[in-house]
Amino acid sequence: MSNADELLRIEGIRKTFPGVVALDSVDFDLRRGEVHVLLGENGAGKSTLIKMLSGAYRPDAGRILAGGEEVRIHGAQDSERLGIATIYQEFNLVPDLTVAENIFLGRQPRRFGMIDRKRMETEAAALLERVGVNVSPRTRVRELGIARLQMVEIAKALSLDARVLIMDEPTAVLTSEEVEKLFAIVRRLREDGVGIVFITHHLEEIAALGDRVTVIRDGRSVGQVPAATPEDELVRLMVGRSIEQQYPRERAETGAALLSVEGLGRDGVFHDVSFEVRAGEVVGVAGLVGAGRTEVVRAVFGADPYDRGAVRVGGAHLPRHDVNAAMAAGIGLVPEDRKGQGLVLDQSVEENLGLVTMRAATRGGLVDLKGQHESAARIAAQLGVRMAGLGQQVRTLSGGNQQKVVIGKWLLADTKVLILDEPTRGIDVGAKVEIYQLINELTAAGAAVLMISSDLPEVLGMSDRVLVMAQGRIAGELSADEATQDSVMALAVSTTPHDAHDAHDAHDSNDPNNQNDSNEELEAGRGR
């Protein structure tokens, strides 16, 4: 490799925060026209590293070189001037502005001192065409879906003439079709000589797209390997140990039905939904995008209304649209959007862990702070939450540790029925296995778990039974032995309810080419 091919080099970077060493002696380099994957567990230091490249943080030691020369990045403008653009998981777009206005925000072309809207929209249209997205520059950003928002972010980066593009978990909420479109764009950018830093938890994406991989563990760079490196070796580098079983489901003895849902319906959303979850079992819920899975469990929890049907917990009828009644009956919900709905980001770990139990811990208007503190410390230790202390602001935790806090608050409340909606989305493989072990502990203790997941291997690996939803209905139920990717898909694409045997018949009679096309829509980790 010639020096001219090197876009970026990081040498011996160190960054500390009060009580925490986030990065220590980290090395990394990026070449022109390559996809360099940055891999590591949640909390390993990846986010800290990219925030230093984007100007949000400054290193305490070490140096950053761009084009062979040492540089100082004191803010976003320095980063942009060096041709570095970052696309975060949470997009940096203004919903009420148009696509063109967002692309050129703060840099609008002007004519006679006024914004040259025609030129801005023409240039935006050319950038949108380059990234292959069919959307008008005049469309307001709030009208776009996740995939198009991401393409707008890429177009914005290209408008900066970015030579280095950092993509943080870009595929986390995309369908498989959208992922392929994104990959095609990334490959085109690579051909144009752009260097891409790609962060992902989906190990199967690395060999499909990457050239090299740098692994960070506990704030240190522990290895640089080719993207073709086997997944088990990548996992060993990430977590410092081999993970023998990705889905370590330990089946427990099942008891009586703890949750019973009968004929639940909401006009235009879901219809005649009935199922039960027994003590000691995990019931998985699978389905394509828009099947109604999240809407049903939110209604069961009381967060959303329903028009007909009944929910019972331990045989007792549960009032509809009443979250407090659901919580009092022993139902807990870990929502898909953990940051927006599961946590109070500006509060501490301790305060978040105590959210559900605070009312029970209050006597005469006074909260038992000592008891709450002891309970929070116990559950944080049990779950292995990586933190500087219970007082650490929860927004500063990694995604996996935030998810442990969301689950932990329900454990403190002695929850009987735990509903998990996309419990491992955006979480690394090591933290996933820890959450699976926690699910085993819950069911072994007699709790019931209802788990929605778009990661089909996760559903198959962790469920004792699988419910498949299609078009707002339960299309069928499969036992653990009957549930395969093909049998789940046969139900997921159906338009009328079936049982497990119908699913097998449908699979046998369907055109295998159609099966494969449909299966792509539901493959691991894609969609809702």
PDB file of N, CA and C in Angstrom, residues 146-178:
ATOM      1  N   ILE A 146     -37.413   4.848   7.261  1.00  0.00           N
ATOM      2  CA  ILE A 146     -36.046   4.720   7.764  1.00  0.00           C
ATOM      3  C   ILE A 146     -35.028   4.566   6.637  1.00  0.00           C
ATOM      4  N   ALA A 147     -35.319   3.704   5.668  1.00  0.00           N
ATOM      5  CA  ALA A 147     -34.342   3.442   4.606  1.00  0.00           C
ATOM      6  C   ALA A 147     -34.050   4.705   3.810  1.00  0.00           C
ATOM      7  N   ARG A 148     -35.087   5.464   3.471  1.00  0.00           N
ATOM      8  CA  ARG A 148     -34.868   6.685   2.705  1.00  0.00           C
ATOM      9  C   ARG A 148     -34.170   7.762   3.539  1.00  0.00           C
ATOM     10  N   LEU A 149     -34.468   7.806   4.823  1.00  0.00           N
ATOM     11  CA  LEU A 149     -33.752   8.737   5.696  1.00  0.00           C
ATOM     12  C   LEU A 149     -32.252   8.462   5.653  1.00  0.00           C
ATOM     13  N   GLN A 150     -31.908   7.185   5.640  1.00  0.00           N
ATOM     14  CA  GLN A 150     -30.500   6.822   5.602  1.00  0.00           C
ATOM     15  C   GLN A 150     -29.856   7.253   4.283  1.00  0.00           C
ATOM     16  N   MET A 151     -30.580   7.085   3.191  1.00  0.00           N
ATOM     17  CA  MET A 151     -30.050   7.512   1.896  1.00  0.00           C
ATOM     18  C   MET A 151     -29.863   9.026   1.856  1.00  0.00           C
ATOM     19  N   VAL A 152     -30.762   9.764   2.504  1.00  0.00           N
ATOM     20  CA  VAL A 152     -30.611  11.223   2.580  1.00  0.00           C
ATOM     21  C   VAL A 152     -29.349  11.576   3.363  1.00  0.00           C
ATOM     22  N   GLU A 153     -29.091  10.838   4.433  1.00  0.00           N
ATOM     23  CA  GLU A 153     -27.864  11.068   5.210  1.00  0.00           C
ATOM     24  C   GLU A 153     -26.623  10.805   4.354  1.00  0.00           C
ATOM     25  N   ILE A 154     -26.667   9.762   3.541  1.00  0.00           N
ATOM     26  CA  ILE A 154     -25.521   9.459   2.666  1.00  0.00           C
ATOM     27  C   ILE A 154     -25.356  10.559   1.624  1.00  0.00           C
ATOM     28  N   ALA A 155     -26.484  11.022   1.045  1.00  0.00           N
ATOM     29  CA  ALA A 155     -26.424  12.117   0.079  1.00  0.00           C
ATOM     30  C   ALA A 155     -25.843  13.371   0.721  1.00  0.00           C
ATOM     31  N   LYS A 156     -26.217  13.614   1.963  1.00  0.00           N
ATOM     32  CA  LYS A 156     -25.682  14.763   2.709  1.00  0.00           C
ATOM     33  C   LYS A 156     -24.172  14.637   2.872  1.00  0.00           C
ATOM     34  N   ALA A 157     -23.708  13.420   3.183  1.00  0.00           N
ATOM     35  CA  ALA A 157     -22.265  13.184   3.328  1.00  0.00           C
ATOM     36  C   ALA A 157     -21.546  13.428   2.008  1.00  0.00           C
ATOM     37  N   LEU A 158     -22.164  12.982   0.902  1.00  0.00           N
ATOM     38  CA  LEU A 158     -21.539  13.170  -0.411  1.00  0.00           C
ATOM     39  C   LEU A 158     -21.497  14.646  -0.789  1.00  0.00           C
ATOM     40  N   SER A 159     -22.481  15.421  -0.318  1.00  0.00           N
ATOM     41  CA  SER A 159     -22.478  16.851  -0.611  1.00  0.00           C
ATOM     42  C   SER A 159     -21.301  17.553   0.048  1.00  0.00           C
ATOM     43  N   LEU A 160     -20.744  16.934   1.075  1.00  0.00           N
ATOM     44  CA  LEU A 160     -19.563  17.465   1.756  1.00  0.00           C
ATOM     45  C   LEU A 160     -18.275  17.025   1.081  1.00  0.00           C
ATOM     46  N   ASP A 161     -18.423  16.272  -0.030  1.00  0.00           N
ATOM     47  CA  ASP A 161     -17.273  15.705  -0.732  1.00  0.00           C
ATOM     48  C   ASP A 161     -16.450  14.829   0.218  1.00  0.00           C
ATOM     49  N   ALA A 162     -17.177  13.982   0.981  1.00  0.00           N
ATOM     50  CA  ALA A 162     -16.536  13.139   1.987  1.00  0.00           C
ATOM     51  C   ALA A 162     -15.617  12.110   1.349  1.00  0.00           C
ATOM     52  N   ARG A 163     -14.402  12.022   1.873  1.00  0.00           N
ATOM     53  CA  ARG A 163     -13.467  10.972   1.449  1.00  0.00           C
ATOM     54  C   ARG A 163     -13.497   9.808   2.422  1.00  0.00           C
ATOM     55  N   VAL A 164     -13.956  10.099   3.649  1.00  0.00           N
ATOM     56  CA  VAL A 164     -14.102   9.079   4.689  1.00  0.00           C
ATOM     57  C   VAL A 164     -15.554   9.089   5.153  1.00  0.00           C
ATOM     58  N   LEU A 165     -16.233   7.957   5.054  1.00  0.00           N
ATOM     59  CA  LEU A 165     -17.630   7.854   5.478  1.00  0.00           C
ATOM     60  C   LEU A 165     -17.716   6.828   6.600  1.00  0.00           C
ATOM     61  N   ILE A 166     -18.188   7.277   7.761  1.00  0.00           N
ATOM     62  CA  ILE A 166     -18.343   6.399   8.922  1.00  0.00           C
ATOM     63  C   ILE A 166     -19.821   6.053   9.060  1.00  0.00           C
ATOM     64  N   MET A 167     -20.135   4.759   9.071  1.00  0.00           N
ATOM     65  CA  MET A 167     -21.522   4.299   9.136  1.00  0.00           C
ATOM     66  C   MET A 167     -21.708   3.449  10.390  1.00  0.00           C
ATOM     67  N   ASP A 168     -22.495   3.964  11.325  1.00  0.00           N
ATOM     68  CA  ASP A 168     -22.686   3.317  12.623  1.00  0.00           C
ATOM     69  C   ASP A 168     -23.985   2.514  12.610  1.00  0.00           C
ATOM     70  N   GLU A 169     -23.868   1.194  12.555  1.00  0.00           N
ATOM     71  CA  GLU A 169     -25.023   0.283  12.555  1.00  0.00           C
ATOM     72  C   GLU A 169     -26.049   0.690  11.486  1.00  0.00           C
ATOM     73  N   PRO A 170     -25.632   0.834  10.233  1.00  0.00           N
ATOM     74  CA  PRO A 170     -26.567   1.335   9.221  1.00  0.00           C
ATOM     75  C   PRO A 170     -27.676   0.369   8.857  1.00  0.00           C
ATOM     76  N   THR A 171     -27.525  -0.925   9.151  1.00  0.00           N
ATOM     77  CA  THR A 171     -28.529  -1.915   8.729  1.00  0.00           C
ATOM     78  C   THR A 171     -29.436  -2.355   9.867  1.00  0.00           C
ATOM     79  N   ALA A 172     -29.307  -1.741  11.042  1.00  0.00           N
ATOM     80  CA  ALA A 172     -29.992  -2.251  12.233  1.00  0.00           C
ATOM     81  C   ALA A 172     -31.503  -2.341  12.066  1.00  0.00           C
ATOM     82  N   VAL A 173     -32.117  -1.410  11.341  1.00  0.00           N
ATOM     83  CA  VAL A 173     -33.581  -1.398  11.243  1.00  0.00           C
ATOM     84  C   VAL A 173     -34.052  -1.493   9.795  1.00  0.00           C
ATOM     85  N   LEU A 174     -33.215  -2.041   8.916  1.00  0.00           N
ATOM     86  CA  LEU A 174     -33.578  -2.170   7.508  1.00  0.00           C
ATOM     87  C   LEU A 174     -34.062  -3.581   7.191  1.00  0.00           C
ATOM     88  N   THR A 175     -34.954  -3.692   6.203  1.00  0.00           N
ATOM     89  CA  THR A 175     -35.345  -4.999   5.699  1.00  0.00           C
ATOM     90  C   THR A 175     -34.212  -5.541   4.833  1.00  0.00           C
ATOM     91  N   SER A 176     -34.281  -6.819   4.484  1.00  0.00           N
ATOM     92  CA  SER A 176     -33.217  -7.415   3.686  1.00  0.00           C
ATOM     93  C   SER A 176     -33.091  -6.745   2.321  1.00  0.00           C
ATOM     94  N   GLU A 177     -34.232  -6.363   1.723  1.00  0.00           N
ATOM     95  CA  GLU A 177     -34.191  -5.682   0.422  1.00  0.00           C
ATOM     96  C   GLU A 177     -33.499  -4.324   0.556  1.00  0.00           C
ATOM     97  N   GLU A 178     -33.816  -3.606   1.633  1.00  0.00           N
ATOM     98  CA  GLU A 178     -33.191  -2.302   1.863  1.00  0.00           C
ATOM     99  C   GLU A 178     -31.697  -2.447   2.137  1.00  0.00           C
TER     100      GLU A 178
END
